[in-house]
GROMACS .gro file of N, CA and C in nm:
model
  420
    1MET      N    1   2.545  -5.533   5.804
    1MET     CA    2   2.398  -5.514   5.738
    1MET      C    3   2.419  -5.340   5.701
    2SER      N    4   2.410  -5.329   5.578
    2SER     CA    5   2.389  -5.210   5.488
    2SER      C    6   2.184  -5.117   5.543
    3PHE      N    7   2.151  -5.013   5.581
    3PHE     CA    8   1.994  -4.953   5.637
    3PHE      C    9   1.898  -5.059   5.583
    4CYS      N   10   1.986  -4.997   5.404
    4CYS     CA   11   1.876  -5.061   5.335
    4CYS      C   12   1.807  -5.190   5.368
    5ARG      N   13   1.929  -5.337   5.337
    5ARG     CA   14   1.897  -5.441   5.362
    5ARG      C   15   1.854  -5.453   5.490
    6ALA      N   16   1.902  -5.375   5.581
    6ALA     CA   17   1.803  -5.429   5.725
    6ALA      C   18   1.671  -5.366   5.719
    7LEU      N   19   1.580  -5.267   5.671
    7LEU     CA   20   1.542  -5.240   5.669
    7LEU      C   21   1.447  -5.363   5.501
    8ARG      N   22   1.509  -5.441   5.450
    8ARG     CA   23   1.386  -5.508   5.362
    8ARG      C   24   1.387  -5.651   5.412
    9PHE      N   25   1.480  -5.665   5.523
    9PHE     CA   26   1.481  -5.727   5.600
    9PHE      C   27   1.369  -5.760   5.646
   10ALA      N   28   1.384  -5.615   5.768
   10ALA     CA   29   1.225  -5.596   5.891
   10ALA      C   30   1.087  -5.616   5.773
   11LEU      N   31   1.117  -5.566   5.678
   11LEU     CA   32   0.961  -5.545   5.584
   11LEU      C   33   0.996  -5.697   5.597
   12ALA      N   34   1.059  -5.811   5.518
   12ALA     CA   35   1.030  -5.924   5.507
   12ALA      C   36   0.963  -6.054   5.647
   13LEU      N   37   1.008  -5.986   5.726
   13LEU     CA   38   0.875  -6.042   5.840
   13LEU      C   39   0.839  -6.000   5.952
   14LEU      N   40   0.790  -5.904   5.872
   14LEU     CA   41   0.630  -5.795   5.915
   14LEU      C   42   0.551  -5.889   5.824
   15LEU      N   43   0.602  -5.873   5.667
   15LEU     CA   44   0.508  -5.922   5.542
   15LEU      C   45   0.492  -6.064   5.609
   16LEU      N   46   0.571  -6.177   5.614
   16LEU     CA   47   0.525  -6.299   5.684
   16LEU      C   48   0.428  -6.314   5.819
   17GLY      N   49   0.480  -6.227   5.887
   17GLY     CA   50   0.311  -6.276   5.986
   17GLY      C   51   0.182  -6.224   5.989
   18LEU      N   52   0.198  -6.073   5.848
   18LEU     CA   53   0.096  -6.044   5.811
   18LEU      C   54  -0.001  -6.200   5.783
   19LEU      N   55   0.076  -6.244   5.704
   19LEU     CA   56   0.059  -6.412   5.641
   19LEU      C   57  -0.023  -6.529   5.668
   20PRO      N   58  -0.025  -6.536   5.784
   20PRO     CA   59  -0.090  -6.668   5.845
   20PRO      C   60  -0.176  -6.691   5.792
   21GLY      N   61  -0.332  -6.620   5.760
   21GLY     CA   62  -0.403  -6.725   5.744
   21GLY      C   63  -0.349  -6.779   5.543
   22SER      N   64  -0.297  -6.707   5.472
   22SER     CA   65  -0.315  -6.795   5.372
   22SER      C   66  -0.167  -6.872   5.377
   23LEU      N   67  -0.106  -6.891   5.423
   23LEU     CA   68   0.012  -6.971   5.454
   23LEU      C   69  -0.090  -7.117   5.496
   24CYS      N   70  -0.156  -7.087   5.605
   24CYS     CA   71  -0.250  -7.231   5.678
   24CYS      C   72  -0.441  -7.253   5.569
   25ALA      N   73  -0.417  -7.212   5.442
   25ALA     CA   74  -0.537  -7.206   5.346
   25ALA      C   75  -0.515  -7.349   5.343
   26LYS      N   76  -0.589  -7.456   5.335
   26LYS     CA   77  -0.708  -7.514   5.279
   26LYS      C   78  -0.703  -7.518   5.192
   27THR      N   79  -0.717  -7.615   5.044
   27THR     CA   80  -0.802  -7.630   4.964
   27THR      C   81  -0.896  -7.707   4.914
   28ILE      N   82  -1.033  -7.645   4.877
   28ILE     CA   83  -1.099  -7.763   4.853
   28ILE      C   84  -1.174  -7.729   4.738
   29ARG      N   85  -1.206  -7.869   4.702
   29ARG     CA   86  -1.223  -7.859   4.606
   29ARG      C   87  -1.318  -7.940   4.555
   30HIS      N   88  -1.354  -7.887   4.430
   30HIS     CA   89  -1.515  -7.897   4.421
   30HIS      C   90  -1.631  -7.933   4.274
   31TYR      N   91  -1.636  -8.041   4.230
   31TYR     CA   92  -1.705  -8.103   4.108
   31TYR      C   93  -1.871  -8.144   4.128
   32ASP      N   94  -1.911  -8.132   3.927
   32ASP     CA   95  -2.027  -8.139   3.920
   32ASP      C   96  -2.064  -8.255   3.955
   33GLN      N   97  -2.176  -8.332   3.974
   33GLN     CA   98  -2.241  -8.449   3.928
   33GLN      C   99  -2.142  -8.532   3.812
   34ASN      N  100  -2.132  -8.532   3.694
   34ASN     CA  101  -2.051  -8.507   3.676
   34ASN      C  102  -1.873  -8.581   3.717
   35GLY      N  103  -1.870  -8.499   3.810
   35GLY     CA  104  -1.741  -8.552   3.846
   35GLY      C  105  -1.562  -8.456   3.750
   36ARG      N  106  -1.663  -8.376   3.689
   36ARG     CA  107  -1.636  -8.268   3.660
   36ARG      C  108  -1.550  -8.108   3.713
   37SER      N  109  -1.424  -8.016   3.705
   37SER     CA  110  -1.462  -7.997   3.839
   37SER      C  111  -1.538  -7.815   3.770
   38THR      N  112  -1.531  -7.759   3.884
   38THR     CA  113  -1.628  -7.656   3.900
   38THR      C  114  -1.517  -7.555   3.902
   39GLY      N  115  -1.374  -7.581   4.000
   39GLY     CA  116  -1.356  -7.493   4.077
   39GLY      C  117  -1.362  -7.548   4.215
   40TYR      N  118  -1.236  -7.434   4.278
   40TYR     CA  119  -1.188  -7.437   4.410
   40TYR      C  120  -1.249  -7.366   4.530
   41THR      N  121  -1.232  -7.343   4.614
   41THR     CA  122  -1.249  -7.238   4.739
   41THR      C  123  -1.078  -7.313   4.869
   42GLU      N  124  -1.050  -7.176   4.884
   42GLU     CA  125  -0.908  -7.129   4.963
   42GLU      C  126  -0.992  -7.121   5.106
   43ILE      N  127  -0.932  -7.190   5.238
   43ILE     CA  128  -1.017  -7.127   5.330
   43ILE      C  129  -0.856  -7.082   5.428
   44ASP      N  130  -0.922  -6.951   5.438
   44ASP     CA  131  -0.759  -6.978   5.614
   44ASP      C  132  -0.790  -6.962   5.704
   45SER      N  133  -0.730  -6.989   5.798
   45SER     CA  134  -0.767  -7.036   6.003
   45SER      C  135  -0.865  -7.013   6.001
   46ARG      N  136  -0.951  -6.884   5.990
   46ARG     CA  137  -1.008  -6.830   6.068
   46ARG      C  138  -1.210  -6.879   5.976
   47GLY      N  139  -1.226  -6.964   5.892
   47GLY     CA  140  -1.238  -7.017   5.831
   47GLY      C  141  -1.346  -6.903   5.728
   48ASN      N  142  -1.241  -6.805   5.703
   48ASN     CA  143  -1.312  -6.706   5.545
   48ASN      C  144  -1.222  -6.784   5.435
   49ALA      N  145  -1.331  -6.765   5.308
   49ALA     CA  146  -1.257  -6.879   5.199
   49ALA      C  147  -1.254  -6.772   5.122
   50ARG      N  148  -1.147  -6.831   5.031
   50ARG     CA  149  -1.193  -6.723   4.884
   50ARG      C  150  -1.190  -6.806   4.762
   51HIS      N  151  -1.294  -6.783   4.648
   51HIS     CA  152  -1.355  -6.907   4.548
   51HIS      C  153  -1.348  -6.838   4.466
   52TYR      N  154  -1.300  -6.953   4.323
   52TYR     CA  155  -1.276  -6.931   4.261
   52TYR      C  156  -1.352  -7.097   4.136
   53ASP      N  157  -1.329  -6.983   4.002
   53ASP     CA  158  -1.445  -7.087   3.896
   53ASP      C  159  -1.302  -7.233   3.787
   54GLN      N  160  -1.328  -7.335   3.845
   54GLN     CA  161  -1.236  -7.388   3.742
   54GLN      C  162  -1.160  -7.314   3.648
   55ASN      N  163  -1.173  -7.223   3.579
   55ASN     CA  164  -0.991  -7.142   3.518
   55ASN      C  165  -0.945  -7.121   3.645
   56GLY      N  166  -0.993  -7.071   3.733
   56GLY     CA  167  -0.903  -7.026   3.879
   56GLY      C  168  -0.900  -6.865   3.926
   57ARG      N  169  -1.056  -6.787   3.788
   57ARG     CA  170  -1.078  -6.695   3.795
   57ARG      C  171  -1.172  -6.670   3.960
   58TYR      N  172  -1.101  -6.543   4.068
   58TYR     CA  173  -1.144  -6.527   4.121
   58TYR      C  174  -1.340  -6.498   4.126
   59THR      N  175  -1.394  -6.581   4.219
   59THR     CA  176  -1.587  -6.560   4.151
   59THR      C  177  -1.547  -6.519   4.315
   60GLY      N  178  -1.544  -6.455   4.406
   60GLY     CA  179  -1.615  -6.426   4.549
   60GLY      C  180  -1.565  -6.464   4.678
   61ARG      N  181  -1.606  -6.461   4.784
   61ARG     CA  182  -1.624  -6.506   4.944
   61ARG      C  183  -1.671  -6.506   5.036
   62SER      N  184  -1.623  -6.609   5.105
   62SER     CA  185  -1.735  -6.571   5.290
   62SER      C  186  -1.627  -6.605   5.360
   63GLU      N  187  -1.764  -6.528   5.482
   63GLU     CA  188  -1.733  -6.504   5.589
   63GLU      C  189  -1.820  -6.647   5.684
   64THR      N  190  -1.739  -6.686   5.748
   64THR     CA  191  -1.812  -6.727   5.875
   64THR      C  192  -1.782  -6.667   6.055
   65SER      N  193  -1.947  -6.629   6.060
   65SER     CA  194  -1.938  -6.515   6.182
   65SER      C  195  -1.944  -6.640   6.274
   66SER      N  196  -1.914  -6.558   6.373
   66SER     CA  197  -1.907  -6.704   6.544
   66SER      C  198  -1.991  -6.768   6.602
   67ASP      N  199  -2.174  -6.789   6.491
   67ASP     CA  200  -2.248  -6.842   6.535
   67ASP      C  201  -2.251  -6.948   6.466
   68GLY      N  202  -2.131  -6.959   6.345
   68GLY     CA  203  -2.170  -7.026   6.189
   68GLY      C  204  -2.204  -7.023   6.093
   69THR      N  205  -2.267  -6.922   6.062
   69THR     CA  206  -2.341  -6.840   5.960
   69THR      C  207  -2.214  -6.773   5.901
   70VAL      N  208  -2.296  -6.844   5.786
   70VAL     CA  209  -2.168  -6.807   5.647
   70VAL      C  210  -2.199  -6.699   5.560
   71ARG      N  211  -2.159  -6.599   5.556
   71ARG     CA  212  -2.272  -6.536   5.442
   71ARG      C  213  -2.148  -6.527   5.309
   72TYR      N  214  -2.190  -6.506   5.170
   72TYR     CA  215  -2.155  -6.542   5.069
   72TYR      C  216  -2.098  -6.360   4.996
   73TYR      N  217  -2.075  -6.344   4.897
   73TYR     CA  218  -1.990  -6.173   4.892
   73TYR      C  219  -1.992  -6.258   4.715
   74ASP      N  220  -2.015  -6.174   4.654
   74ASP     CA  221  -1.990  -6.210   4.445
   74ASP      C  222  -1.795  -6.086   4.430
   75ARG      N  223  -1.799  -6.148   4.394
   75ARG     CA  224  -1.652  -6.083   4.329
   75ARG      C  225  -1.636  -5.975   4.418
   76ASN      N  226  -1.726  -5.862   4.393
   76ASN     CA  227  -1.723  -5.660   4.403
   76ASN      C  228  -1.839  -5.648   4.516
   77GLY      N  229  -1.780  -5.772   4.604
   77GLY     CA  230  -1.838  -5.731   4.768
   77GLY      C  231  -1.958  -5.823   4.763
   78ARG      N  232  -2.074  -5.772   4.702
   78ARG     CA  233  -2.209  -5.733   4.720
   78ARG      C  234  -2.255  -5.912   4.751
   79SER      N  235  -2.358  -5.864   4.889
   79SER     CA  236  -2.412  -5.962   4.934
   79SER      C  237  -2.467  -6.095   4.815
   80THR      N  238  -2.431  -6.229   4.780
   80THR     CA  239  -2.526  -6.339   4.735
   80THR      C  240  -2.569  -6.415   4.810
   81GLY      N  241  -2.609  -6.446   4.987
   81GLY     CA  242  -2.654  -6.553   5.038
   81GLY      C  243  -2.583  -6.593   5.169
   82ARG      N  244  -2.625  -6.671   5.201
   82ARG     CA  245  -2.563  -6.679   5.388
   82ARG      C  246  -2.623  -6.842   5.381
   83ALA      N  247  -2.532  -6.934   5.467
   83ALA     CA  248  -2.560  -7.077   5.428
   83ALA      C  249  -2.527  -7.083   5.686
   84THR      N  250  -2.650  -7.187   5.688
   84THR     CA  251  -2.670  -7.188   5.795
   84THR      C  252  -2.643  -7.331   5.875
   85THR      N  253  -2.574  -7.409   5.990
   85THR     CA  254  -2.653  -7.527   5.994
   85THR      C  255  -2.700  -7.647   6.103
   86SER      N  256  -2.816  -7.633   6.078
   86SER     CA  257  -2.898  -7.737   6.175
   86SER      C  258  -2.803  -7.834   6.247
   87PRO      N  259  -2.856  -7.875   6.402
   87PRO     CA  260  -2.817  -7.910   6.477
   87PRO      C  261  -2.745  -8.068   6.466
   88ASP      N  262  -2.806  -8.160   6.281
   88ASP     CA  263  -2.801  -8.269   6.254
   88ASP      C  264  -2.679  -8.263   6.147
   89GLY      N  265  -2.623  -8.182   6.128
   89GLY     CA  266  -2.601  -8.121   6.044
   89GLY      C  267  -2.528  -8.071   5.923
   90THR      N  268  -2.698  -8.079   5.828
   90THR     CA  269  -2.711  -8.052   5.738
   90THR      C  270  -2.717  -7.931   5.753
   91VAL      N  271  -2.655  -7.865   5.595
   91VAL     CA  272  -2.624  -7.726   5.555
   91VAL      C  273  -2.721  -7.650   5.512
   92ARG      N  274  -2.802  -7.559   5.561
   92ARG     CA  275  -2.930  -7.505   5.426
   92ARG      C  276  -2.876  -7.362   5.351
   93TYR      N  277  -2.872  -7.326   5.259
   93TYR     CA  278  -2.842  -7.221   5.143
   93TYR      C  279  -2.919  -7.111   5.110
   94TYR      N  280  -2.976  -7.035   5.103
   94TYR     CA  281  -3.034  -6.882   5.109
   94TYR      C  282  -3.017  -6.793   5.096
   95ASP      N  283  -3.094  -6.770   4.970
   95ASP     CA  284  -2.989  -6.643   4.856
   95ASP      C  285  -3.030  -6.557   4.926
   96ARG      N  286  -2.958  -6.434   4.882
   96ARG     CA  287  -2.971  -6.330   4.943
   96ARG      C  288  -3.095  -6.210   4.963
   97ASN      N  289  -3.226  -6.270   4.945
   97ASN     CA  290  -3.376  -6.244   4.987
   97ASN      C  291  -3.409  -6.332   4.998
   98GLY      N  292  -3.367  -6.478   5.125
   98GLY     CA  293  -3.436  -6.512   5.226
   98GLY      C  294  -3.442  -6.694   5.146
   99ARG      N  295  -3.419  -6.696   5.030
   99ARG     CA  296  -3.451  -6.833   4.971
   99ARG      C  297  -3.378  -6.906   4.946
  100SER      N  298  -3.413  -6.998   4.968
  100SER     CA  299  -3.405  -7.121   5.025
  100SER      C  300  -3.307  -7.202   4.870
  101THR      N  301  -3.222  -7.164   4.897
  101THR     CA  302  -3.145  -7.268   4.729
  101THR      C  303  -3.088  -7.351   4.745
  102GLY      N  304  -3.106  -7.478   4.850
  102GLY     CA  305  -3.084  -7.622   4.840
  102GLY      C  306  -3.007  -7.635   4.983
  103ARG      N  307  -2.935  -7.762   4.963
  103ARG     CA  308  -2.945  -7.788   5.114
  103ARG      C  309  -2.721  -7.943   5.110
  104ALA      N  310  -2.760  -7.895   5.169
  104ALA     CA  311  -2.540  -8.002   5.206
  104ALA      C  312  -2.579  -8.070   5.310
  105THR      N  313  -2.496  -8.220   5.259
  105THR     CA  314  -2.462  -8.289   5.415
  105THR      C  315  -2.337  -8.356   5.345
  106THR      N  316  -2.269  -8.419   5.551
  106THR     CA  317  -2.161  -8.386   5.535
  106THR      C  318  -2.117  -8.615   5.522
  107SER      N  319  -2.098  -8.659   5.406
  107SER     CA  320  -2.108  -8.799   5.458
  107SER      C  321  -2.040  -8.820   5.541
  108SER      N  322  -1.960  -8.961   5.608
  108SER     CA  323  -1.884  -9.020   5.769
  108SER      C  324  -1.734  -9.065   5.641
  109ASP      N  325  -1.680  -9.008   5.557
  109ASP     CA  326  -1.596  -9.017   5.439
  109ASP      C  327  -1.543  -8.880   5.402
  110GLY      N  328  -1.632  -8.727   5.470
  110GLY     CA  329  -1.563  -8.629   5.511
  110GLY      C  330  -1.616  -8.594   5.315
  111THR      N  331  -1.648  -8.652   5.269
  111THR     CA  332  -1.759  -8.614   5.118
  111THR      C  333  -1.869  -8.524   5.142
  112VAL      N  334  -1.912  -8.427   5.073
  112VAL     CA  335  -2.014  -8.326   5.143
  112VAL      C  336  -2.049  -8.385   4.982
  113ARG      N  337  -2.231  -8.332   4.985
  113ARG     CA  338  -2.262  -8.343   4.840
  113ARG      C  339  -2.444  -8.263   4.897
  114TYR      N  340  -2.407  -8.205   4.784
  114TYR     CA  341  -2.475  -8.082   4.763
  114TYR      C  342  -2.650  -8.062   4.711
  115TYR      N  343  -2.756  -8.058   4.716
  115TYR     CA  344  -2.866  -8.074   4.634
  115TYR      C  345  -2.936  -7.929   4.631
  116ASP      N  346  -3.036  -7.913   4.502
  116ASP     CA  347  -3.084  -7.757   4.497
  116ASP      C  348  -3.177  -7.802   4.647
  117GLN      N  349  -3.292  -7.679   4.581
  117GLN     CA  350  -3.384  -7.593   4.605
  117GLN      C  351  -3.492  -7.721   4.619
  118ASN      N  352  -3.520  -7.866   4.531
  118ASN     CA  353  -3.596  -7.958   4.524
  118ASN      C  354  -3.552  -8.124   4.527
  119GLY      N  355  -3.391  -8.094   4.597
  119GLY     CA  356  -3.368  -8.189   4.628
  119GLY      C  357  -3.282  -8.304   4.542
  120ARG      N  358  -3.282  -8.246   4.365
  120ARG     CA  359  -3.209  -8.275   4.311
  120ARG      C  360  -3.023  -8.298   4.339
  121SER      N  361  -2.939  -8.341   4.314
  121SER     CA  362  -2.815  -8.364   4.307
  121SER      C  363  -2.723  -8.256   4.254
  122THR      N  364  -2.614  -8.138   4.338
  122THR     CA  365  -2.595  -8.055   4.202
  122THR      C  366  -2.442  -8.113   4.194
  123GLY      N  367  -2.383  -8.158   4.255
  123GLY     CA  368  -2.322  -8.222   4.310
  123GLY      C  369  -2.212  -8.225   4.427
  124ARG      N  370  -2.043  -8.277   4.460
  124ARG     CA  371  -2.031  -8.257   4.610
  124ARG      C  372  -1.857  -8.197   4.580
  125THR      N  373  -1.767  -8.216   4.720
  125THR     CA  374  -1.700  -8.189   4.710
  125THR      C  375  -1.583  -8.311   4.813
  126ASN      N  376  -1.421  -8.267   4.774
  126ASN     CA  377  -1.369  -8.338   4.835
  126ASN      C  378  -1.309  -8.298   4.961
  127GLY      N  379  -1.386  -8.256   5.056
  127GLY     CA  380  -1.271  -8.198   5.155
  127GLY      C  381  -1.378  -8.246   5.243
  128THR      N  382  -1.260  -8.189   5.350
  128THR     CA  383  -1.325  -8.263   5.513
  128THR      C  384  -1.380  -8.166   5.596
  129LEU      N  385  -1.376  -8.069   5.570
  129LEU     CA  386  -1.461  -7.919   5.609
  129LEU      C  387  -1.646  -7.949   5.584
  130SER      N  388  -1.765  -7.834   5.710
  130SER     CA  389  -1.831  -7.868   5.682
  130SER      C  390  -1.885  -7.773   5.569
  131PRO      N  391  -2.028  -7.865   5.481
  131PRO     CA  392  -2.066  -7.800   5.389
  131PRO      C  393  -2.026  -7.651   5.427
  132ALA      N  394  -2.124  -7.596   5.497
  132ALA     CA  395  -2.092  -7.382   5.522
  132ALA      C  396  -1.907  -7.402   5.499
  133GLN      N  397  -1.842  -7.411   5.551
  133GLN     CA  398  -1.707  -7.399   5.521
  133GLN      C  399  -1.661  -7.414   5.365
  134ALA      N  400  -1.666  -7.503   5.312
  134ALA     CA  401  -1.643  -7.506   5.170
  134ALA      C  402  -1.651  -7.448   5.069
  135GLY      N  403  -1.792  -7.381   5.125
  135GLY     CA  404  -1.838  -7.357   4.993
  135GLY      C  405  -2.012  -7.307   4.911
  136ASN      N  406  -2.039  -7.289   4.787
  136ASN     CA  407  -2.208  -7.367   4.807
  136ASN      C  408  -2.133  -7.360   4.611
  137PRO      N  409  -2.082  -7.486   4.557
  137PRO     CA  410  -2.027  -7.434   4.431
  137PRO      C  411  -2.178  -7.491   4.394
  138ALA      N  412  -2.327  -7.503   4.489
  138ALA     CA  413  -2.435  -7.553   4.345
  138ALA      C  414  -2.493  -7.340   4.367
  139ARG      N  415  -2.429  -7.340   4.365
  139ARG     CA  416  -2.507  -7.189   4.365
  139ARG      C  417  -2.372  -7.151   4.227
  140ARG      N  418  -2.296  -7.214   4.216
  140ARG     CA  419  -2.177  -7.114   4.080
  140ARG      C  420  -2.238  -7.192   3.929
   0.00000   0.00000   0.00000
């Protein structure tokens, strides 16, 4: 094997070793209250997510801390808010100033339903992850 070929092979193995989170990503699709797609979220094995709109454009990311708090960032890396999960499983969302923007509940079949700060339904996801991990399509 030539040196160049061996180097390419080693680089390919190195890249595969660096990508396990993206290779194991789970995709969650988001829908509005009328059933129309509003985008999707790809979640890696560490619970961190990248969010996309219905046209596949990157809209931001979220990171899950060890205490379960999820922090959201826009496409430029600026903080847009956070989510916390209560003991009963309800997730509450807050904007960057700490004001409530809504909540989410998960049914027994894994469907997550989102509500605005006034309790009106704003959409759902078809995923089986916690609402905090699934992202916050209510704010898109």
